[in-house]
Coordinates of C-alpha atoms in Angstrom, one line a residue:
X30 CA 31.2 34.2 35.9
X31 CA 27.6 34.9 35.2
X32 CA 25.0 34.6 38.0
X33 CA 21.3 34.0 38.0
X34 CA 18.6 34.5 40.6
X35 CA 16.7 31.3 41.3
X36 CA 14.2 30.9 44.1
X37 CA 15.7 33.8 46.1
X38 CA 19.2 32.3 45.9
X39 CA 22.2 33.2 43.8
X40 CA 23.3 30.3 41.6
X41 CA 26.2 29.9 39.2
X42 CA 25.2 29.2 35.7
X43 CA 27.3 27.6 33.0
X44 CA 28.1 29.7 29.9
X45 CA 25.5 29.3 27.2
X46 CA 28.0 27.4 25.0
X47 CA 28.3 24.7 27.5
X48 CA 24.6 24.2 28.4
X49 CA 22.9 21.0 27.3
X50 CA 21.0 21.3 24.1
X51 CA 17.2 21.0 24.4
X52 CA 15.5 18.0 22.7
X53 CA 13.5 20.4 20.6
X54 CA 14.8 23.5 18.9
X55 CA 12.7 26.4 20.2
X56 CA 13.1 28.5 17.0
X57 CA 12.3 25.9 14.4
X58 CA 10.3 23.5 16.5
X59 CA 12.2 20.5 15.1
X60 CA 13.5 17.8 17.4
X61 CA 17.3 17.5 17.8
X62 CA 19.8 14.9 19.0
X63 CA 19.2 11.2 19.3
X64 CA 15.5 11.7 20.2
X65 CA 14.5 12.4 16.7
X66 CA 15.8 9.0 15.5
X67 CA 14.0 7.3 18.4
X68 CA 10.8 9.0 17.2
X69 CA 11.6 7.9 13.6
X70 CA 12.0 4.2 14.4
X71 CA 9.0 4.3 16.7
X72 CA 6.5 5.6 14.2
X73 CA 8.0 3.6 11.4
X74 CA 7.5 0.4 13.3
X75 CA 3.8 1.2 13.7
X76 CA 3.6 2.0 9.9
X77 CA 5.4 -1.2 9.0
X78 CA 3.0 -3.4 11.0
X79 CA 0.0 -1.7 9.3
X80 CA 1.4 -2.2 5.8
X81 CA 2.4 -5.8 6.3
X82 CA -1.1 -6.7 7.6
X83 CA -2.5 -5.4 4.4
X84 CA -1.0 -8.3 2.4
X85 CA -0.1 -10.9 5.0
X86 CA -3.5 -12.5 5.0
X87 CA -3.7 -13.1 1.3
X88 CA -1.7 -16.3 1.4
X89 CA -3.8 -17.7 4.3
X90 CA -7.3 -17.2 2.9
X91 CA -7.6 -20.9 1.8
X92 CA -6.6 -22.1 5.3
X93 CA -9.1 -19.6 6.9
X94 CA -11.8 -20.8 4.5
X95 CA -11.3 -24.4 5.5
X96 CA -11.1 -23.7 9.2
X97 CA -14.1 -21.4 9.4
X98 CA -16.3 -23.2 6.8
X99 CA -16.7 -20.1 4.6
X100 CA -17.3 -19.6 0.9
X101 CA -14.8 -17.9 -1.4
X102 CA -16.8 -14.7 -1.5
X103 CA -17.3 -14.7 2.3
X104 CA -13.7 -15.1 3.2
X105 CA -12.8 -12.3 0.8
X106 CA -14.4 -9.9 3.3
X107 CA -11.4 -10.5 5.6
X108 CA -9.4 -8.5 3.1
X109 CA -12.1 -6.2 2.0
X110 CA -13.2 -5.1 5.5
X111 CA -9.7 -4.2 6.4
X112 CA -9.2 -2.2 3.2
X113 CA -12.5 -0.3 3.6
X114 CA -11.8 0.7 7.2
X115 CA -8.3 1.7 6.3
X116 CA -9.2 4.2 3.6
X117 CA -12.0 5.7 5.6
X118 CA -9.7 6.6 8.5
X119 CA -6.7 7.9 6.6
X120 CA -8.2 11.2 5.6
X121 CA -9.4 11.8 9.2
X122 CA -6.0 11.3 10.8
X123 CA -5.1 15.0 10.6
X124 CA -8.3 16.1 12.4
X125 CA -8.1 13.2 14.9
X126 CA -4.5 14.1 15.7
X127 CA -5.4 17.7 16.3
X128 CA -8.5 16.9 18.3
X129 CA -7.0 14.3 20.6
X130 CA -3.3 15.1 20.3
X131 CA -0.9 13.4 17.9
X132 CA 0.9 11.3 20.6
X133 CA -2.3 10.3 22.3
X134 CA -4.0 9.4 19.0
X135 CA -0.9 7.4 17.7
X136 CA -0.7 5.4 21.0
X137 CA -4.5 4.8 20.9
X138 CA -4.2 3.5 17.3
X139 CA -1.3 1.3 18.2
X140 CA -3.1 -0.2 21.2
X141 CA -6.3 -0.7 19.2
X142 CA -4.3 -2.3 16.4
X143 CA -2.6 -4.8 18.8
X144 CA -5.9 -5.7 20.6
X145 CA -7.6 -6.2 17.2
X146 CA -4.8 -8.5 16.1
X147 CA -5.4 -10.6 19.2
X148 CA -9.1 -10.7 18.4
X149 CA -8.4 -11.8 14.9
X150 CA -6.2 -14.6 16.0
X151 CA -8.7 -15.8 18.6
X152 CA -11.8 -15.4 16.3
X153 CA -14.0 -18.5 16.6
X154 CA -16.1 -17.7 13.5
X155 CA -16.0 -15.7 10.3
X156 CA -18.3 -12.9 11.5
X157 CA -16.0 -12.1 14.5
X158 CA -13.0 -12.3 12.3
X159 CA -14.4 -9.8 9.9
X160 CA -15.4 -7.4 12.7
X161 CA -11.9 -7.7 14.2
X162 CA -10.3 -7.0 10.8
X163 CA -12.4 -3.9 10.4
X164 CA -11.3 -2.7 13.8
X165 CA -7.7 -3.5 12.9
X166 CA -8.1 -1.5 9.7
X167 CA -9.6 1.5 11.5
X168 CA -6.8 1.6 14.0
X169 CA -4.2 0.9 11.3
X170 CA -5.3 3.8 9.2
X171 CA -4.2 6.1 12.0
X172 CA -0.7 4.6 12.0
X173 CA 0.4 5.1 8.3
X174 CA -0.5 8.7 7.6
X175 CA 0.2 9.9 11.1
X176 CA 3.7 8.3 11.1
X177 CA 4.7 10.2 8.0
X178 CA 3.3 13.5 9.2
X179 CA 5.1 13.1 12.5
X180 CA 8.4 12.6 10.7
X181 CA 7.9 15.7 8.6
X182 CA 7.1 17.7 11.7
X183 CA 10.1 16.2 13.6
X184 CA 13.0 16.5 11.2
X185 CA 14.3 19.7 9.5
X186 CA 14.2 19.9 5.7
X187 CA 17.9 19.0 5.4
X188 CA 17.3 15.6 7.0
X189 CA 13.9 14.7 5.5
X190 CA 15.5 12.4 2.9
X191 CA 17.0 10.0 5.4
X192 CA 14.0 10.2 7.7
X193 CA 11.6 9.4 5.0
X194 CA 13.9 6.6 3.8
X195 CA 13.5 4.9 7.2
X196 CA 9.7 5.3 6.9
X197 CA 9.7 4.2 3.2
X198 CA 11.6 1.0 3.8
X199 CA 8.6 -0.5 5.5
X200 CA 6.0 1.0 3.1
X201 CA 7.8 -0.3 0.0
X202 CA 9.0 -3.6 1.4
X203 CA 5.9 -4.4 3.5
X204 CA 3.7 -5.6 0.6
X205 CA 6.5 -8.1 -0.3
X206 CA 7.4 -9.1 3.3
X207 CA 3.7 -9.8 4.0
X208 CA 3.2 -12.8 1.7
X209 CA 6.7 -14.2 2.7
X210 CA 6.0 -14.0 6.4
X211 CA 2.4 -15.1 6.0
X212 CA 3.5 -18.1 4.0
X213 CA 6.0 -19.2 6.6
X214 CA 3.6 -18.7 9.5
X215 CA 0.7 -20.3 7.8
X216 CA 2.6 -23.4 6.6
X217 CA 4.5 -23.8 9.9
X218 CA 2.2 -22.7 12.7
X219 CA -1.3 -22.0 11.3
X220 CA -3.1 -19.0 9.9
X221 CA -3.9 -17.5 13.4
X222 CA -0.2 -16.8 13.9
X223 CA -0.2 -14.2 11.1
X224 CA -2.1 -12.1 13.7
X225 CA -0.4 -13.2 16.9
X226 CA 3.0 -12.1 15.5
X227 CA 1.8 -8.5 15.8
X228 CA 1.6 -8.7 19.6
X229 CA 5.2 -8.4 20.7
X230 CA 6.0 -5.8 18.0
X231 CA 2.8 -3.9 18.9
X232 CA 3.7 -3.8 22.6
X233 CA 7.2 -2.7 21.7
X234 CA 5.8 0.1 19.6
X235 CA 3.4 1.2 22.3
X236 CA 6.2 1.4 24.9
X237 CA 8.5 3.3 22.5
X238 CA 5.6 5.7 21.7
X239 CA 5.0 6.5 25.4
X240 CA 8.7 7.1 26.0
X241 CA 9.8 8.9 22.9
X242 CA 7.0 10.8 21.3
X243 CA 6.9 14.4 22.4
X244 CA 4.2 15.6 24.7
X245 CA 1.1 16.9 22.9
X246 CA 0.6 20.6 22.7
X247 CA -2.7 22.5 23.3
X248 CA -3.9 23.7 19.9
X249 CA -7.3 25.0 20.8
X250 CA -8.9 22.5 18.3
X251 CA -10.0 20.2 21.1
X252 CA -12.9 22.5 21.8
X253 CA -14.1 22.8 18.2
X254 CA -17.4 21.3 17.2
X255 CA -17.1 17.8 15.6
X256 CA -18.1 17.7 11.9
X257 CA -20.2 14.6 12.3
X258 CA -21.9 15.1 8.9
X259 CA -18.5 15.3 7.2
X260 CA -17.3 12.1 8.9
X261 CA -20.6 10.3 7.9
X262 CA -20.4 11.4 4.3
X263 CA -16.7 10.4 4.1
X264 CA -17.5 6.9 5.4
X265 CA -20.4 6.5 3.0
X266 CA -18.5 7.8 -0.1
X267 CA -15.1 6.1 0.5
X268 CA -16.7 2.9 1.9
X269 CA -18.9 2.6 -1.2
X270 CA -16.1 3.3 -3.6
X271 CA -13.7 0.9 -1.9
X272 CA -16.3 -1.9 -1.8
X273 CA -17.1 -1.2 -5.5
X274 CA -13.5 -1.7 -6.4
X275 CA -13.0 -4.7 -4.2
X276 CA -16.1 -6.6 -5.2
X277 CA -16.8 -5.3 -8.7
X278 CA -15.0 -8.0 -10.7
X279 CA -16.4 -11.0 -8.7
X280 CA -20.0 -9.6 -9.2
X281 CA -19.4 -8.8 -12.9
X282 CA -19.4 -5.0 -12.4
X283 CA -22.5 -3.2 -13.6
X284 CA -24.4 -6.3 -14.4
X285 CA -24.9 -6.5 -10.6
X286 CA -27.5 -4.2 -9.1
X287 CA -25.5 -4.1 -5.9
X288 CA -22.3 -2.9 -7.6
X289 CA -24.3 -0.3 -9.6
X290 CA -25.9 1.0 -6.3
X291 CA -22.4 1.2 -4.8
X292 CA -21.1 3.3 -7.7
X293 CA -24.1 5.7 -7.5
X294 CA -23.8 6.0 -3.7
X295 CA -20.0 6.6 -4.0
X296 CA -20.4 9.4 -6.6
X297 CA -23.3 11.2 -4.8
X298 CA -21.6 10.7 -1.4
X299 CA -18.3 12.1 -2.7
X300 CA -20.0 15.2 -4.1
X301 CA -21.9 15.9 -0.9
X302 CA -18.8 15.4 1.1
X303 CA -16.7 17.8 -0.9
X304 CA -19.5 20.4 -0.7
X305 CA -19.8 20.0 3.0
X306 CA -16.1 20.2 3.8
X307 CA -15.7 23.4 1.7
X308 CA -18.8 25.0 3.2
X309 CA -18.0 24.9 6.9
X310 CA -15.3 26.6 8.9
X311 CA -13.9 23.6 10.8
X312 CA -14.2 20.5 8.5
X313 CA -13.2 17.0 9.5
X314 CA -11.0 16.8 6.4
X315 CA -9.3 20.0 5.2
X316 CA -9.7 19.9 1.5
X317 CA -8.3 23.5 1.2
X318 CA -4.8 22.1 1.4
X319 CA -5.2 21.0 -2.2
X320 CA -4.6 24.6 -3.2
X321 CA -0.9 23.7 -3.0
X322 CA 0.0 22.6 -6.5
X323 CA 2.7 20.1 -5.4
X324 CA 0.2 18.4 -3.1
X325 CA -2.5 18.2 -5.7
X326 CA -0.1 16.8 -8.4
X327 CA 1.8 14.6 -5.9
X328 CA -1.4 13.0 -4.6
X329 CA -2.5 12.2 -8.2
X330 CA 0.9 10.8 -8.9
X331 CA 0.7 8.8 -5.7
X332 CA -2.4 7.1 -7.0
X333 CA -0.5 6.1 -10.1
X334 CA 2.4 4.9 -8.0
X335 CA -0.1 2.8 -5.9
X336 CA -1.4 1.3 -9.1
X337 CA 2.1 0.3 -10.2
X338 CA 3.4 -0.8 -6.8
X339 CA 0.4 -2.8 -5.6
X340 CA -0.7 -3.8 -9.1
X341 CA 2.7 -5.3 -10.0
X342 CA 2.9 -7.0 -6.6
X343 CA -0.6 -8.4 -7.3
X344 CA 0.2 -9.7 -10.7
X345 CA 3.6 -11.4 -10.0
X346 CA 2.5 -13.6 -7.1
X347 CA -0.7 -14.5 -9.0
X348 CA 1.3 -15.6 -12.0
X349 CA 3.7 -17.5 -9.9
X350 CA 1.0 -19.5 -8.1
X351 CA -1.5 -20.0 -10.9
X352 CA 0.8 -20.6 -13.8
X353 CA 4.1 -21.7 -12.2
X354 CA 2.3 -23.5 -9.3
X355 CA 4.5 -22.0 -6.6
X356 CA 3.6 -22.5 -3.0
X357 CA 2.9 -19.5 -0.7
X358 CA 6.4 -19.8 0.8
X359 CA 8.1 -20.1 -2.6
X360 CA 6.1 -17.0 -3.8
X361 CA 7.2 -15.0 -0.8
X362 CA 10.9 -16.0 -1.4
X363 CA 10.5 -14.9 -5.1
X364 CA 9.5 -11.4 -3.9
X365 CA 12.0 -11.2 -1.0
X366 CA 15.1 -10.1 -3.1
X367 CA 13.2 -7.2 -4.6
X368 CA 12.1 -6.1 -1.2
X369 CA 15.7 -6.2 0.0
X370 CA 16.8 -4.2 -3.0
X371 CA 14.2 -1.6 -2.2
X372 CA 15.4 -1.3 1.4
X373 CA 19.1 -0.9 0.3
X374 CA 18.3 1.7 -2.4
X375 CA 16.0 3.6 0.0
X376 CA 18.8 4.1 2.6
X377 CA 21.3 5.1 -0.1
X378 CA 18.8 7.5 -1.7
X379 CA 18.0 9.1 1.6
X380 CA 21.5 10.4 1.8
X381 CA 21.5 12.1 -1.6
X382 CA 17.8 13.0 -2.2
X383 CA 18.2 16.5 -0.8
X384 CA 20.9 17.2 -3.3
X385 CA 19.1 16.2 -6.5
X386 CA 15.9 17.5 -8.0
X387 CA 13.2 15.1 -6.9
X388 CA 11.5 15.3 -10.3
X389 CA 14.6 13.9 -12.1
X390 CA 14.7 10.9 -9.7
X391 CA 10.9 10.3 -10.1
X392 CA 11.3 10.4 -13.9
X393 CA 14.2 7.9 -13.8
X394 CA 12.1 5.6 -11.6
X395 CA 9.1 5.8 -13.8
X396 CA 11.0 5.1 -17.0
X397 CA 13.0 2.3 -15.3
X398 CA 9.8 0.7 -13.9
X399 CA 8.2 0.9 -17.3
X400 CA 11.2 -0.9 -18.9
X401 CA 11.2 -3.5 -16.1
X402 CA 7.5 -4.2 -16.8
X403 CA 8.2 -4.6 -20.5
X404 CA 10.9 -7.1 -19.6
X405 CA 8.4 -9.0 -17.5
X406 CA 6.0 -9.0 -20.4
X407 CA 8.3 -11.5 -22.2
X408 CA 7.2 -14.3 -19.9
X409 CA 6.5 -17.8 -21.3
X410 CA 5.1 -21.0 -19.8
X411 CA 8.7 -22.1 -19.3
X412 CA 9.6 -18.9 -17.2
X413 CA 11.2 -19.8 -13.9
X414 CA 12.6 -18.1 -10.8
X415 CA 15.9 -17.3 -12.6
X416 CA 14.0 -15.4 -15.3
X417 CA 12.1 -13.3 -12.8
X418 CA 14.9 -12.6 -10.3
X419 CA 16.7 -9.7 -12.1
X420 CA 13.5 -7.9 -13.3
X421 CA 12.0 -8.0 -9.8
X422 CA 15.3 -6.7 -8.3
X423 CA 15.1 -3.8 -10.8
X424 CA 11.4 -3.2 -10.0
X425 CA 12.2 -2.9 -6.3
X426 CA 15.0 -0.4 -7.0
X427 CA 13.2 1.8 -9.5
X428 CA 10.0 1.9 -7.3
X429 CA 12.1 3.5 -4.5
X430 CA 13.3 6.2 -7.0
X431 CA 9.7 7.2 -7.3
X432 CA 8.5 6.7 -3.8
X433 CA 11.0 8.6 -1.6
X434 CA 11.5 11.7 -3.9
X435 CA 7.7 11.9 -4.5
X436 CA 7.1 12.0 -0.7
X437 CA 9.6 14.9 -0.4
X438 CA 8.4 16.7 -3.5
X439 CA 4.7 16.4 -2.4
X440 CA 4.9 17.0 1.4
X441 CA 8.4 18.5 2.0
X442 CA 7.5 21.9 0.7
X443 CA 4.2 22.3 2.6
X444 CA 3.9 24.7 5.5
X445 CA 4.1 22.7 8.8
X446 CA 0.4 23.4 9.6
X447 CA -0.6 21.7 6.3
X448 CA 1.6 18.6 6.6
X449 CA -0.7 16.5 8.6
X450 CA -3.7 17.0 6.3
X451 CA -1.5 16.7 3.2
X452 CA 0.0 13.4 4.5
X453 CA -3.5 12.0 4.8
X454 CA -4.4 12.9 1.2
X455 CA -1.1 11.6 -0.1
X456 CA -1.4 8.2 1.7
X457 CA -5.1 7.9 0.8
X458 CA -4.5 8.3 -2.9
X459 CA -1.7 5.7 -2.8
X460 CA -4.1 3.2 -1.1
X461 CA -7.0 4.0 -3.4
X462 CA -4.6 3.9 -6.4
X463 CA -3.7 0.4 -5.3
X464 CA -7.3 -0.6 -5.1
X465 CA -8.1 0.9 -8.5
X466 CA -5.0 -0.7 -10.0
X467 CA -5.9 -4.2 -8.7
X468 CA -9.5 -3.8 -9.8
X469 CA -8.5 -2.7 -13.3
X470 CA -5.8 -5.4 -13.6
X471 CA -8.1 -8.1 -12.3
X472 CA -10.8 -7.2 -14.9
X473 CA -8.2 -6.8 -17.6
X474 CA -6.7 -10.2 -16.7
X475 CA -10.0 -12.0 -17.0
X476 CA -11.0 -10.4 -20.2
X477 CA -7.7 -10.7 -21.9
X478 CA -7.4 -14.3 -20.9
X479 CA -10.9 -15.0 -22.5
X480 CA -9.8 -13.1 -25.6
X481 CA -6.5 -15.0 -26.0
X482 CA -8.2 -18.3 -25.4
X483 CA -10.8 -17.7 -28.0
X484 CA -8.0 -16.6 -30.4
X485 CA -5.9 -19.7 -29.7
X486 CA -8.8 -22.1 -30.0
X487 CA -9.6 -20.8 -33.5
X488 CA -6.4 -22.4 -34.7
X489 CA -7.3 -25.8 -33.2
X490 CA -9.3 -27.3 -36.0
X491 CA -9.5 -30.8 -37.5
X492 CA -8.2 -29.2 -40.7
X493 CA -4.9 -28.1 -39.1
X494 CA -2.0 -30.5 -39.7
X495 CA -0.2 -29.2 -36.6
X496 CA -3.3 -29.8 -34.4
X497 CA -3.8 -33.3 -35.8
X498 CA -0.2 -34.3 -35.4
X499 CA -0.1 -32.9 -31.8
X500 CA -3.3 -34.8 -30.9
X501 CA -2.1 -38.0 -32.4
X502 CA 1.2 -37.8 -30.6
X503 CA -0.5 -37.2 -27.2
X504 CA -2.9 -40.0 -27.8
X505 CA -0.1 -42.4 -28.7
X506 CA 1.8 -41.4 -25.5
X507 CA -1.2 -42.1 -23.3
X508 CA -1.8 -45.5 -25.1
X509 CA 1.8 -46.4 -24.3
X510 CA 0.9 -46.0 -20.6
X511 CA -1.8 -48.7 -20.9
X512 CA -4.9 -46.6 -21.8
X513 CA -7.4 -47.8 -24.4
X514 CA -7.8 -45.6 -27.5
X515 CA -11.0 -43.8 -26.4
X516 CA -9.6 -42.9 -22.9
X517 CA -6.2 -41.9 -24.4
X518 CA -7.9 -39.6 -27.0
X519 CA -10.0 -38.0 -24.2
X520 CA -6.9 -37.4 -22.1
X521 CA -5.1 -36.0 -25.1
X522 CA -7.9 -33.5 -25.6
X523 CA -7.9 -32.5 -21.9
X524 CA -4.1 -31.9 -21.9
X525 CA -4.4 -29.9 -25.1
X526 CA -7.1 -27.8 -23.5
X527 CA -5.0 -27.2 -20.4
X528 CA -2.1 -26.1 -22.7
X529 CA -4.3 -23.6 -24.4
X530 CA -5.5 -22.3 -21.0
X531 CA -1.9 -21.9 -19.7
X532 CA -0.8 -20.1 -22.9
X533 CA -3.8 -17.8 -22.7
X534 CA -3.1 -17.0 -19.1
X535 CA 0.6 -16.3 -19.9
X536 CA -0.4 -13.9 -22.7
X537 CA -2.9 -12.1 -20.4
X538 CA -0.2 -11.6 -17.7
X539 CA 2.1 -10.2 -20.4
X540 CA -0.7 -7.7 -21.3
X541 CA -0.9 -6.7 -17.7
X542 CA 2.7 -5.9 -17.4
X543 CA 2.6 -3.9 -20.7
X544 CA -0.4 -2.0 -19.3
X545 CA 1.5 -1.0 -16.1
X546 CA 4.4 0.1 -18.2
X547 CA 2.1 2.3 -20.3
X548 CA 0.6 3.9 -17.2
X549 CA 4.0 5.0 -15.9
X550 CA 5.1 6.3 -19.3
X551 CA 1.9 8.4 -19.5
X552 CA 2.4 9.7 -16.0
X553 CA 5.6 11.6 -16.8
X554 CA 3.9 15.0 -17.7
X555 CA 2.7 15.2 -14.1
X556 CA 6.3 15.8 -13.0
X557 CA 6.1 19.4 -14.3
X558 CA 3.6 20.2 -11.6
X559 CA 5.6 18.8 -8.7
X560 CA 8.0 20.8 -6.4
X561 CA 11.7 20.2 -6.4
X562 CA 11.7 18.7 -2.9
X563 CA 12.0 19.6 0.7
X564 CA 12.8 23.1 1.8
X565 CA 11.0 24.9 -1.1
X566 CA 7.8 26.8 -0.8
X567 CA 4.9 24.9 -2.3
X568 CA 3.2 27.1 -4.9
X569 CA -0.6 27.2 -4.7
X570 CA -2.7 26.0 -7.6
X571 CA -3.9 28.7 -9.9

């Protein structure tokens, strides 16, 4: 029996094969045992809360507007303020995690997010609600990117697939869960409960973070000078760009001096920010990680994925509510099966993703999503839930085939010291891609609807037999209800105009779906620049 000397006394020691395994592998640095799964569920819970809060307020804006006495443009800042704060913080998460410690920073973000949720729910006026949402967005930005980085740093390459699947379930399903949950809470309890619901889950995530997240290590970066100029330029550049995207359509884009100023500020600010971060030794945002080709290409593809993911989820609920006249709850239920399909496929894919080239899976997902969008483009004014059910199921499944393998192909091959910064870029491009996609689709929707209306109206002339017959039939129907000839004729004209507007709207939504399909088809060449997945060395860009 081996013996060891401990504190001046002889002590029997178990053979090495019978000793308890440490929670962290000293050679690889990866966490082992059940602790790694506790960490996965902890950080994923925080990320899910952040993603859901991105979309949960959308169905409650009308109720907020009525309660707070706000205009449509004013209440829109409840969404815009959160989005701007979110995208400003995401690129800084790597530096903040290094400076304060990843555990300390994640817990701080979770505490801040929960407190901000309470402030949003209790806000007595619009100004305080907007300020609280900005605070919520700032804290939420630290949850999403940091959660994914922690998972890559916790799990070995062979288990990255299932770990990222746990994380991805929330990120993919969150945008669909948000409106569903928001509709139920708003209709049943009032809009303030869409914020109060975060409290118990936030407290649970905080407790789990304190218990399960590994203790922070000293990296030496805590004593580095803070790049205040870089942080300021990032806030100016990204804040101006995000506001430009959020408010551009409502202000008629470059016809507005404010929107034009935002575009100029964003471009100049971005140029100065890039110059600053490449010129100093210890930047707030490490742009040098983009030398890895897989990260550069993957981040670009992430932006396209964001356009498709958030753009399609933007168009479908809008079509359901504006054309089919669904309630918020009905719209949420329409999206729920697709979210469930995403979750199921995500878990299944997590078990096989390490055995299949990620680029093949992404290609299948892109082609499948394109075909699904083309199927959705066949909508008509008579389209119902049963017509949308199967396409939305396929959309949810095919999106996962892009999301999970893309995360592994983009981040899984990076050196561990580059993962945190890489995760920030990857999540930032997806968020900005969603904003760009929604901005493009909103503008395209308005302009195509005007185009189709003008085209349809050109056929409605007194010299058209079809138009005359339709108008006479409607007038006769209203007369049979007791209206005089003049009133009946006017009502017939109004109904005919509404029919034209509905048909123009349907055609414009069909154009939207075809546009998204085209974007995914055109993205396929980017696959050649991606890595095969986790466990491979990421080649630098040449």
